[in-house]
GROMACS .gro file of C-alpha atoms in nm:
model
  358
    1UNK     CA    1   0.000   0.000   0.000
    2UNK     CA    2   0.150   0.341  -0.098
    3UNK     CA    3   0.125   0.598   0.158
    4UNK     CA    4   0.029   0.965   0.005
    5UNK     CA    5   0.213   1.226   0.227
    6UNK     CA    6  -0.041   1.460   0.356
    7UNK     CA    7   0.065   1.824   0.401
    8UNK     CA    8  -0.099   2.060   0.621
    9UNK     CA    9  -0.054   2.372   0.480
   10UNK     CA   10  -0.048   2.665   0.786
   11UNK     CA   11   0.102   2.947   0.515
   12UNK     CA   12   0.043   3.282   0.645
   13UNK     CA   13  -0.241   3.138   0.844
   14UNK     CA   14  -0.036   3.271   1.128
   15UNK     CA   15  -0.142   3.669   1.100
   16UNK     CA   16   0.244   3.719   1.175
   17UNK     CA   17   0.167   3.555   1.540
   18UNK     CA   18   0.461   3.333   1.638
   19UNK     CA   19   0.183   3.188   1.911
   20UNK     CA   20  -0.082   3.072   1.639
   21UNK     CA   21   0.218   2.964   1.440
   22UNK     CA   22   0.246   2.667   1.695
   23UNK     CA   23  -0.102   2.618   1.750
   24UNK     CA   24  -0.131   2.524   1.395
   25UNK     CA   25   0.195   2.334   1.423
   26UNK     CA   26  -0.014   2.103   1.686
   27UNK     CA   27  -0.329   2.160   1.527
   28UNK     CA   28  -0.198   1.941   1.228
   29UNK     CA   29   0.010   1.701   1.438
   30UNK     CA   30  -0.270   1.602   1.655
   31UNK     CA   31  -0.501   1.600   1.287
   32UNK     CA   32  -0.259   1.361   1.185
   33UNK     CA   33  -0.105   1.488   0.921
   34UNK     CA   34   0.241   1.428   0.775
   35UNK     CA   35   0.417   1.731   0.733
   36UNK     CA   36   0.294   2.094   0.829
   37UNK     CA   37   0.392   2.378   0.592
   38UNK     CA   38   0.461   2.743   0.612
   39UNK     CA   39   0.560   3.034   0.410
   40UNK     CA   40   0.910   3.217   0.451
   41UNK     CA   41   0.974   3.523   0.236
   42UNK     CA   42   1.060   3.912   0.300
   43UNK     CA   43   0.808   4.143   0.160
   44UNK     CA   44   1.041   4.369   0.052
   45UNK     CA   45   1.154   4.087  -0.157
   46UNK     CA   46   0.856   3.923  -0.251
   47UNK     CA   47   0.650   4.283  -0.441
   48UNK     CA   48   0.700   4.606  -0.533
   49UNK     CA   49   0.570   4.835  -0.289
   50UNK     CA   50   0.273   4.939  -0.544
   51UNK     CA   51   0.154   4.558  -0.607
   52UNK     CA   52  -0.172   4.475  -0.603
   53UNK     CA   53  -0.370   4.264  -0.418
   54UNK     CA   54  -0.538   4.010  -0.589
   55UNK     CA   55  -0.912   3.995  -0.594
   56UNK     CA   56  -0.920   3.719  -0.375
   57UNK     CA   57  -0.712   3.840  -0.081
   58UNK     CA   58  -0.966   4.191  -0.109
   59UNK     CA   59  -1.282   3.983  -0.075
   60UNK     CA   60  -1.093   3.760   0.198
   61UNK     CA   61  -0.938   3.993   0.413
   62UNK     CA   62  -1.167   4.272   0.321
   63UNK     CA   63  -0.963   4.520   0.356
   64UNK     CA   64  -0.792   4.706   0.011
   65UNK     CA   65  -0.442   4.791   0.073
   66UNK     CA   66  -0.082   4.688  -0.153
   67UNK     CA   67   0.034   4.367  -0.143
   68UNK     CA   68   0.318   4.475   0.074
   69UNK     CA   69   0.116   4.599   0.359
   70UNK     CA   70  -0.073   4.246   0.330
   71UNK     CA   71   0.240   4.084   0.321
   72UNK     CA   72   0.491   4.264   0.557
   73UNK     CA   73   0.211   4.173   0.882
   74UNK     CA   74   0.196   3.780   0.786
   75UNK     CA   75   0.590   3.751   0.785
   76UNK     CA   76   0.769   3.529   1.039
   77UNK     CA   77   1.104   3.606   1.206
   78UNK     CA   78   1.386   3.342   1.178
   79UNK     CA   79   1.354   3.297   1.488
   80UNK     CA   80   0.997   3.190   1.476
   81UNK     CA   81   1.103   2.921   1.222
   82UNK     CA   82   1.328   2.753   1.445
   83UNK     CA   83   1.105   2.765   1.733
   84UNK     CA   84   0.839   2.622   1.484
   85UNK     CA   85   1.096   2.361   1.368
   86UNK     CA   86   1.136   2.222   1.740
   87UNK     CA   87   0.793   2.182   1.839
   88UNK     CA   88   0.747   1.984   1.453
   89UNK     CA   89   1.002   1.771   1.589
   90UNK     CA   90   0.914   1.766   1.930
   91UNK     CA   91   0.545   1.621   1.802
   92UNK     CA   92   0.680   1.423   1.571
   93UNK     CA   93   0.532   1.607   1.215
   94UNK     CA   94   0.746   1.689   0.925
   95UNK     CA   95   0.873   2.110   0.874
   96UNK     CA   96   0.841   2.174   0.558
   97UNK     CA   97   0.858   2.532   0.396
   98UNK     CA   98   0.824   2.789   0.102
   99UNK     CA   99   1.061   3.006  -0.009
  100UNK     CA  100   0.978   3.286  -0.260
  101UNK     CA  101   1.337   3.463  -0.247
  102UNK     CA  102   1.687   3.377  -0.249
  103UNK     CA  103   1.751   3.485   0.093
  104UNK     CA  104   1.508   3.288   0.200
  105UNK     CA  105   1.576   2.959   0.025
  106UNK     CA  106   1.941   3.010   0.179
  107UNK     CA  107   1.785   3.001   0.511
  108UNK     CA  108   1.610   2.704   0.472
  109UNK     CA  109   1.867   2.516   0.353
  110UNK     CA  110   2.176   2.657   0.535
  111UNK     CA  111   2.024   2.707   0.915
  112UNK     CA  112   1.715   2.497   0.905
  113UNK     CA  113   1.858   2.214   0.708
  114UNK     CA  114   1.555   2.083   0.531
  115UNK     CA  115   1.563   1.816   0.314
  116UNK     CA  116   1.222   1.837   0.104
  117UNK     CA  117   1.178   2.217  -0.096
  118UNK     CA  118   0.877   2.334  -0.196
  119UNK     CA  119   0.838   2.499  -0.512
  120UNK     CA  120   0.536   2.722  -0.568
  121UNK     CA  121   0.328   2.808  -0.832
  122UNK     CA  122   0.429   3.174  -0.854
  123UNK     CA  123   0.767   3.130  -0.889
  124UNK     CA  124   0.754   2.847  -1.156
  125UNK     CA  125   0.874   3.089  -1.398
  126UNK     CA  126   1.138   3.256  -1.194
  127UNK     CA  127   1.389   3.090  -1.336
  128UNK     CA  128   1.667   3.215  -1.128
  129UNK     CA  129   1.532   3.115  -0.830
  130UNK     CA  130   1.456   2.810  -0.972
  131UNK     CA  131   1.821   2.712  -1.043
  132UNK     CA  132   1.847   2.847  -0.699
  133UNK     CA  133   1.642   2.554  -0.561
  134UNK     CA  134   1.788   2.308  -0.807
  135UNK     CA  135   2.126   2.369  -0.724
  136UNK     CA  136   2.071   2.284  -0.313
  137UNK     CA  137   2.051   1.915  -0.431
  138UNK     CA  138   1.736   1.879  -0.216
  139UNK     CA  139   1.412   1.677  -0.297
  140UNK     CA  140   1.156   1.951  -0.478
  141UNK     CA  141   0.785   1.927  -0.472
  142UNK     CA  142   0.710   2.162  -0.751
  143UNK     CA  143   0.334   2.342  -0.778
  144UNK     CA  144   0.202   2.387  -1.103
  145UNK     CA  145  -0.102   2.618  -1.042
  146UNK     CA  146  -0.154   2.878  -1.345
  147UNK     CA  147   0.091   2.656  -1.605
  148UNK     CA  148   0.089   2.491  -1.940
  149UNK     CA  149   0.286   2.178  -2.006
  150UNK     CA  150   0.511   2.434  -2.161
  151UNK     CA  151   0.585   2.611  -1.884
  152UNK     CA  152   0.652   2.348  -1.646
  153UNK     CA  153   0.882   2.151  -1.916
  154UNK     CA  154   1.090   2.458  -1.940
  155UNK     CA  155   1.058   2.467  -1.537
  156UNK     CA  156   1.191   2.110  -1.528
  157UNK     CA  157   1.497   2.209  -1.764
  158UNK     CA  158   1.592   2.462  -1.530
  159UNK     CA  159   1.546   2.210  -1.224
  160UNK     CA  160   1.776   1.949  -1.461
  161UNK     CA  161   2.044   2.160  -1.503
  162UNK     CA  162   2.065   2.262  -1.171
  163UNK     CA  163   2.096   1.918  -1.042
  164UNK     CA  164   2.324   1.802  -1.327
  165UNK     CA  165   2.577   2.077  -1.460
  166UNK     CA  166   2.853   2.206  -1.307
  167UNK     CA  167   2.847   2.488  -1.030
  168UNK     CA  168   3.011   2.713  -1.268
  169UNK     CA  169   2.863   2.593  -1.578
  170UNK     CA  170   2.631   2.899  -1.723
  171UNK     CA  171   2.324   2.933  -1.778
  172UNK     CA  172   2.058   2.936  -2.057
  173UNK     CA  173   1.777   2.807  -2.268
  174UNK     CA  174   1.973   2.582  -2.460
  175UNK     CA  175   2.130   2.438  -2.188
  176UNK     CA  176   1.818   2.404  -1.965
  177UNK     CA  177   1.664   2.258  -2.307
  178UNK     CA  178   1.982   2.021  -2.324
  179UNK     CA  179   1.969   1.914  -1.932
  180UNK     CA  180   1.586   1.830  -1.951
  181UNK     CA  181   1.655   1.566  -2.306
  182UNK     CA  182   1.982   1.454  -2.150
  183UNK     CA  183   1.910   1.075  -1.981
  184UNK     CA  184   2.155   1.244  -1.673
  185UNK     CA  185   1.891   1.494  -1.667
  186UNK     CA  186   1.565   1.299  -1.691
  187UNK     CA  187   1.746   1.048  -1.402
  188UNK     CA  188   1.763   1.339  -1.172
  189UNK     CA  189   1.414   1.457  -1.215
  190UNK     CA  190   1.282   1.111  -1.137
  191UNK     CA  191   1.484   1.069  -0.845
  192UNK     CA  192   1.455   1.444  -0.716
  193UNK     CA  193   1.125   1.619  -0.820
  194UNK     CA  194   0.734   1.581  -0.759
  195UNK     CA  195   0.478   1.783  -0.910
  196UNK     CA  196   0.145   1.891  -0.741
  197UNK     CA  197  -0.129   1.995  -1.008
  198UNK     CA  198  -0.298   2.285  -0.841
  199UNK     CA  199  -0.572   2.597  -0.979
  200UNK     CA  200  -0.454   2.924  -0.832
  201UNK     CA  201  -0.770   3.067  -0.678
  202UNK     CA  202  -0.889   3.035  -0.299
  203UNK     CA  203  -1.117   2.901  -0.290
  204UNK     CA  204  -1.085   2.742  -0.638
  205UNK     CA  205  -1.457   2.684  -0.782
  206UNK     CA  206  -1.523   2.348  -0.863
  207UNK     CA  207  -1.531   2.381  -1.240
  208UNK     CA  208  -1.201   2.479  -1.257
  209UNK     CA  209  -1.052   2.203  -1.058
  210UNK     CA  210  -0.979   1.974  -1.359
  211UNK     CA  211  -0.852   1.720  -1.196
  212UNK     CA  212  -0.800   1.494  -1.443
  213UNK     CA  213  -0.460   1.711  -1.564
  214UNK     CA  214  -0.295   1.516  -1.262
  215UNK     CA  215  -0.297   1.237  -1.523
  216UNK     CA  216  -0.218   1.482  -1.771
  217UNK     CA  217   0.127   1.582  -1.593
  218UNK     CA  218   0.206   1.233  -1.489
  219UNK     CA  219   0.160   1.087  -1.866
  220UNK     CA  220   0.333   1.384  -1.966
  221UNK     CA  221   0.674   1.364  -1.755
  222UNK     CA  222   0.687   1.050  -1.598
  223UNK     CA  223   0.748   1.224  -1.216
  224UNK     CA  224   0.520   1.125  -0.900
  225UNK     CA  225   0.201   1.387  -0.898
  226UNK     CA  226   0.005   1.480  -0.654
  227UNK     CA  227  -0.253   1.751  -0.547
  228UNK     CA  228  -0.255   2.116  -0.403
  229UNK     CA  229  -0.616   2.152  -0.289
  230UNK     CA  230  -0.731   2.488  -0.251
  231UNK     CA  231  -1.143   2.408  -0.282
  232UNK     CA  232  -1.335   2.376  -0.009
  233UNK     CA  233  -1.414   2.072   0.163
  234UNK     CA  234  -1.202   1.752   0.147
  235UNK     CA  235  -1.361   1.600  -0.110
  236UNK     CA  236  -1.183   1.688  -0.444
  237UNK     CA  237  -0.816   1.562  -0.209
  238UNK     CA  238  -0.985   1.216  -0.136
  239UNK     CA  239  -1.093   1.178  -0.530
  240UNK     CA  240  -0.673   1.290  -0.597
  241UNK     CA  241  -0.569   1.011  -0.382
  242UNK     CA  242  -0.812   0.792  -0.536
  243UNK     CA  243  -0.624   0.900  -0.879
  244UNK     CA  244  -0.350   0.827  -0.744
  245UNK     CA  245  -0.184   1.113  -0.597
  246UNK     CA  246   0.139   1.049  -0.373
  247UNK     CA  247   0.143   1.396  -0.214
  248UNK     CA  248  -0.168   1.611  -0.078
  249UNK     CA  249  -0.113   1.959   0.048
  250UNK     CA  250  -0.438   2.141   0.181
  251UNK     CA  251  -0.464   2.450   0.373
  252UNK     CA  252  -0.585   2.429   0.682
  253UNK     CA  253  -0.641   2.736   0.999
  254UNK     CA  254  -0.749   2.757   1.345
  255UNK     CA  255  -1.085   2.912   1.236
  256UNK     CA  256  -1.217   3.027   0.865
  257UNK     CA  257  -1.350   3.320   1.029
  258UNK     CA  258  -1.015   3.539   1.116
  259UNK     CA  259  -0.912   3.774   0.929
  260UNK     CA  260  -0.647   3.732   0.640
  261UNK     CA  261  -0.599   3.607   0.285
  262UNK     CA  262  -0.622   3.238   0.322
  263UNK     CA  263  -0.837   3.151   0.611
  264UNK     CA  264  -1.159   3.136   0.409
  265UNK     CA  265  -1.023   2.839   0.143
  266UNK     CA  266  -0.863   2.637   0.444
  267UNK     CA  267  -0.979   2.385   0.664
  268UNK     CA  268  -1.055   2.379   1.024
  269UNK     CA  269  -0.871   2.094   1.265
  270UNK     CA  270  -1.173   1.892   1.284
  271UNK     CA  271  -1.231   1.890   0.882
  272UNK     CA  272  -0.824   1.797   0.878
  273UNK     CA  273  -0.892   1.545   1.077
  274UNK     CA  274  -1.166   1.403   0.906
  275UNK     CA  275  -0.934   1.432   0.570
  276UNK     CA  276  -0.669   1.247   0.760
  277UNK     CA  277  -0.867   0.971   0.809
  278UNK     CA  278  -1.068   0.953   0.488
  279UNK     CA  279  -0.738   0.985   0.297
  280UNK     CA  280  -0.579   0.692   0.510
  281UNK     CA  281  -0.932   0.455   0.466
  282UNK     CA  282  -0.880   0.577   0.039
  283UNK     CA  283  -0.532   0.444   0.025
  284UNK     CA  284  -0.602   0.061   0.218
  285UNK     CA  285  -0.936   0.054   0.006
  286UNK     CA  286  -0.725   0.085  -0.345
  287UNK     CA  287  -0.552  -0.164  -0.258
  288UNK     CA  288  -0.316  -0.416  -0.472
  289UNK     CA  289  -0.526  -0.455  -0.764
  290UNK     CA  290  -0.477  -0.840  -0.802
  291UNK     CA  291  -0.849  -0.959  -0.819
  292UNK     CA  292  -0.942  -1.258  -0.599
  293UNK     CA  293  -1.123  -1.316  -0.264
  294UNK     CA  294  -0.969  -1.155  -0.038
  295UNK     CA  295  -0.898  -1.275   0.340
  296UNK     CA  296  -1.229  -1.120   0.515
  297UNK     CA  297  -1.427  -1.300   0.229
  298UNK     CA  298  -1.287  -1.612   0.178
  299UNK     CA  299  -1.533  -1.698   0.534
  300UNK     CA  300  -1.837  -1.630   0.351
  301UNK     CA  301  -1.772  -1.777   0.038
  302UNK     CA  302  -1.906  -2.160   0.167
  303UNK     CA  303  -2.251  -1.927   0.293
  304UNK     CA  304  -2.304  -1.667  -0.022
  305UNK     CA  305  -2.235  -1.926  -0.328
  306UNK     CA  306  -2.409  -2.246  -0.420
  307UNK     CA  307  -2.389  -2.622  -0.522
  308UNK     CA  308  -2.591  -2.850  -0.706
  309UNK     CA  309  -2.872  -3.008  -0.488
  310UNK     CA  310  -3.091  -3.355  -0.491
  311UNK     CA  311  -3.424  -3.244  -0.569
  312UNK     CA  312  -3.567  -3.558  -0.490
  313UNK     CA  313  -3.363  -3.919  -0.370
  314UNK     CA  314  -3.126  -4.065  -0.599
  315UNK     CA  315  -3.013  -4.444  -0.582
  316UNK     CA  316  -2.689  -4.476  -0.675
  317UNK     CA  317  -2.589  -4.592  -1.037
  318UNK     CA  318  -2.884  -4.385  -1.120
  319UNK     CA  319  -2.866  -4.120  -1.438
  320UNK     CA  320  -2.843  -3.810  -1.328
  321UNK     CA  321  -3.133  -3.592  -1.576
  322UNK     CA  322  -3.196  -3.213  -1.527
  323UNK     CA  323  -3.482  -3.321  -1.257
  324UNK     CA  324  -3.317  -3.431  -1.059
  325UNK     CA  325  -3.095  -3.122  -0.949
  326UNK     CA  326  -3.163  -2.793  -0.833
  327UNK     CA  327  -2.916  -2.510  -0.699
  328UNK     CA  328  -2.897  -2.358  -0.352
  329UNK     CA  329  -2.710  -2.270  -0.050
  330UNK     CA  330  -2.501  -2.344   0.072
  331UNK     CA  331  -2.143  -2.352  -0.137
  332UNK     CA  332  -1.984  -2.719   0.077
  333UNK     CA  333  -2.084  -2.922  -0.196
  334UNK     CA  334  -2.039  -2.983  -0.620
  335UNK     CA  335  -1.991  -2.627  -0.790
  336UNK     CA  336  -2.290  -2.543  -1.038
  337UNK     CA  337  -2.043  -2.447  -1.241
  338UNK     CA  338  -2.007  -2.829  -1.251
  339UNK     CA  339  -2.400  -2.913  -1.339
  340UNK     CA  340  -2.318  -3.011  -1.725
  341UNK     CA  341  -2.041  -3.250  -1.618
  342UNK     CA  342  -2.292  -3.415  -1.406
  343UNK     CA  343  -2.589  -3.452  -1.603
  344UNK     CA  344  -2.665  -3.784  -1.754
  345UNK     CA  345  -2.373  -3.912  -1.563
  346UNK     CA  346  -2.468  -4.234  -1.282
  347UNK     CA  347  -2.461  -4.110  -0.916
  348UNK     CA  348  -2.158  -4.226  -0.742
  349UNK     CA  349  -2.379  -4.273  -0.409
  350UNK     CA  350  -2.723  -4.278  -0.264
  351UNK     CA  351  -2.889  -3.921  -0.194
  352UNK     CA  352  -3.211  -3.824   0.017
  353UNK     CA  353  -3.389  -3.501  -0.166
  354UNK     CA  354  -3.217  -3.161  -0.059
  355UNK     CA  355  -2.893  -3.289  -0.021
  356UNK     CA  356  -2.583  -3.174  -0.145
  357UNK     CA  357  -2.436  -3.346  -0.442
  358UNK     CA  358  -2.029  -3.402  -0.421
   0.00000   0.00000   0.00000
């Protein structure tokens, strides 16, 4: 049975509060969850001070201001990370985070020393950053929310050369072209990257889920896929693991009702829970696709199948004509599947009416 790593994804679910940081870090450990995820960028960084907000983050903080202002009150000091880090360890959950800079991708890997990098969907065409990751050597989950298969090839090339070509080697289209068709290349995806098909919206309305392109990216480049769910509900993540995703990362909060860009597309710690657990019964229910009785039938087999029946008493040495045999329960004796063998055949034996034939 293959177990899908389940990330609870915190993000900025924080509000910049190192104390609701760690609630959320035992929120998801007591949920169940693998890993718990956060965010780790400077503002400054991250936008221009005149960036927008998107039109989700208005309607779900509801409250108009740049993107900067939004995103300078959810960041979290290095210090908070490491706290965060030791009570992930202390509980025994996974610390896994995003960087969306170079300063903090350095962090990540040079003080906190994680070993899985996240890749999001924003800075799938930030190429430089994306040799950035590439070139720390670590295990990527890569999120493909807003791309074509075009983009995330050319994503991948980056990610190939980073992982293949020397430190000083430069640079470029060609050669990210050249690292993603090289068999090194292709080897080092396999071994190094996931993808997570994703739809960029919180929450992200049903009818643009299209779930199906998780088969799309899998046929496509041959890498383990999985799921960023940012709908509501837990349904759409138990139908991904039922497609067969390895990796599910789903947003999750102390309550939908505070204020802040995420809250409103994330789950609450009973609704992890409950994904926890429905993900978990998914995975033993797919099972190892050999068909066959399984052990917890194989006990009902002799009760819910039938065998071929005296319908009246035979003496023995006597043809056996249709008449003579009927089919019922239970399944001890002579297999129907044996009734043409039988007929016109002498009975071995005498039998009284409503026995079993063997």
């Amino acid at each position: 049975m293959t177990r899908t790593l389940i990330i609870a994804e915190a993000g900025v679910n924080h509000n910049g509060d190192e104390d609701l940081a760690l609630q959320l870090v035992d929120a998801a450990a007591a949920a169940g969850a693998d890993v718990v995820k956060f965010q780790t960028f400077k503002a400054g960084q991250l936008v221009t001070a005149s960036a927008q907000q998107a039109e989700y983050q208005k309607t779900n903080t509801g409250q108009i201001e740049s993107q900067y202002d939004m995103l300078k009150r959810l960041e979290l000091s290095h210090a908070a990370h490491l706290r965060l880090v030791e009570r992930c360890a202390a509980l025994g959950v996974g610390f896994l985070s995003t960087a969306f800079d170079a300063d903090s991708l350095a962090f990540l890997v040079d003080s906190l020393n994680l070993a899985i990098l996240k890749l999001p969907s924003g800075e799938l065409t930030n190429a430089p950053l994306v040799l950035a990751y590439a070139r720390t050597g670590r295990d990527l989950i890569i999120s493909t929310g807003m791309a074509s298969l075009a983009e995330i090839e050319a994503c991948l090339g980056v990610v190939a050369f980073g992982l293949t070509a020397p430190v000083d080697a430069a640079p470029s289209r060609d050669q990210f072209q050249a690292a993603y068709f090289s068999r090194a290349g292709q080897q080092a995806l396999k071994e190094r990257v996931s993808l997570l098909h994703c739809t960029t919206e919180y929450p992200a309305p049903m009818e643009d889920i299209n779930l199906r392109a998780m088969d799309t990216l899998r046929e496509a480049f041959h890498l383990p896929t999985g799921y960023s769910d940012h709908s509501q509900g837990i349904e759409v993540s138990i139908a991904a693991v039922a497609r067969g995703a390895g990796v599910i990362e789903k947003h999750f909060t102390l309550d939908q009702d505070m204020p802040g860009p995420d809250h409103r597309a994330s789950l609450e710690p009973r609704e992890l829970a409950e994904l926890v657990r429905a993900v978990r019964n998914v995975e033993a229910a797919l099972g190892d696709g050999l068909k066959g009785p399984r052990p917890s039938e194989i006990k009902n087999m002799a009760i819910a199948r039938k065998s071929l029946v005296a319908t009246t008493d035979i003496k023995a040495g006597q043809v056996i004509t249709p008449g003579m045999l009927a089919i019922k329960r239970p399944g001890t004796g002579l297999s129907p599947m044996c009734y043409w063998d039988v007929l016109g055949t002498p009975a071995r034996r005498d039998y009284r009416a409503d026995e079993l034939i063997d």
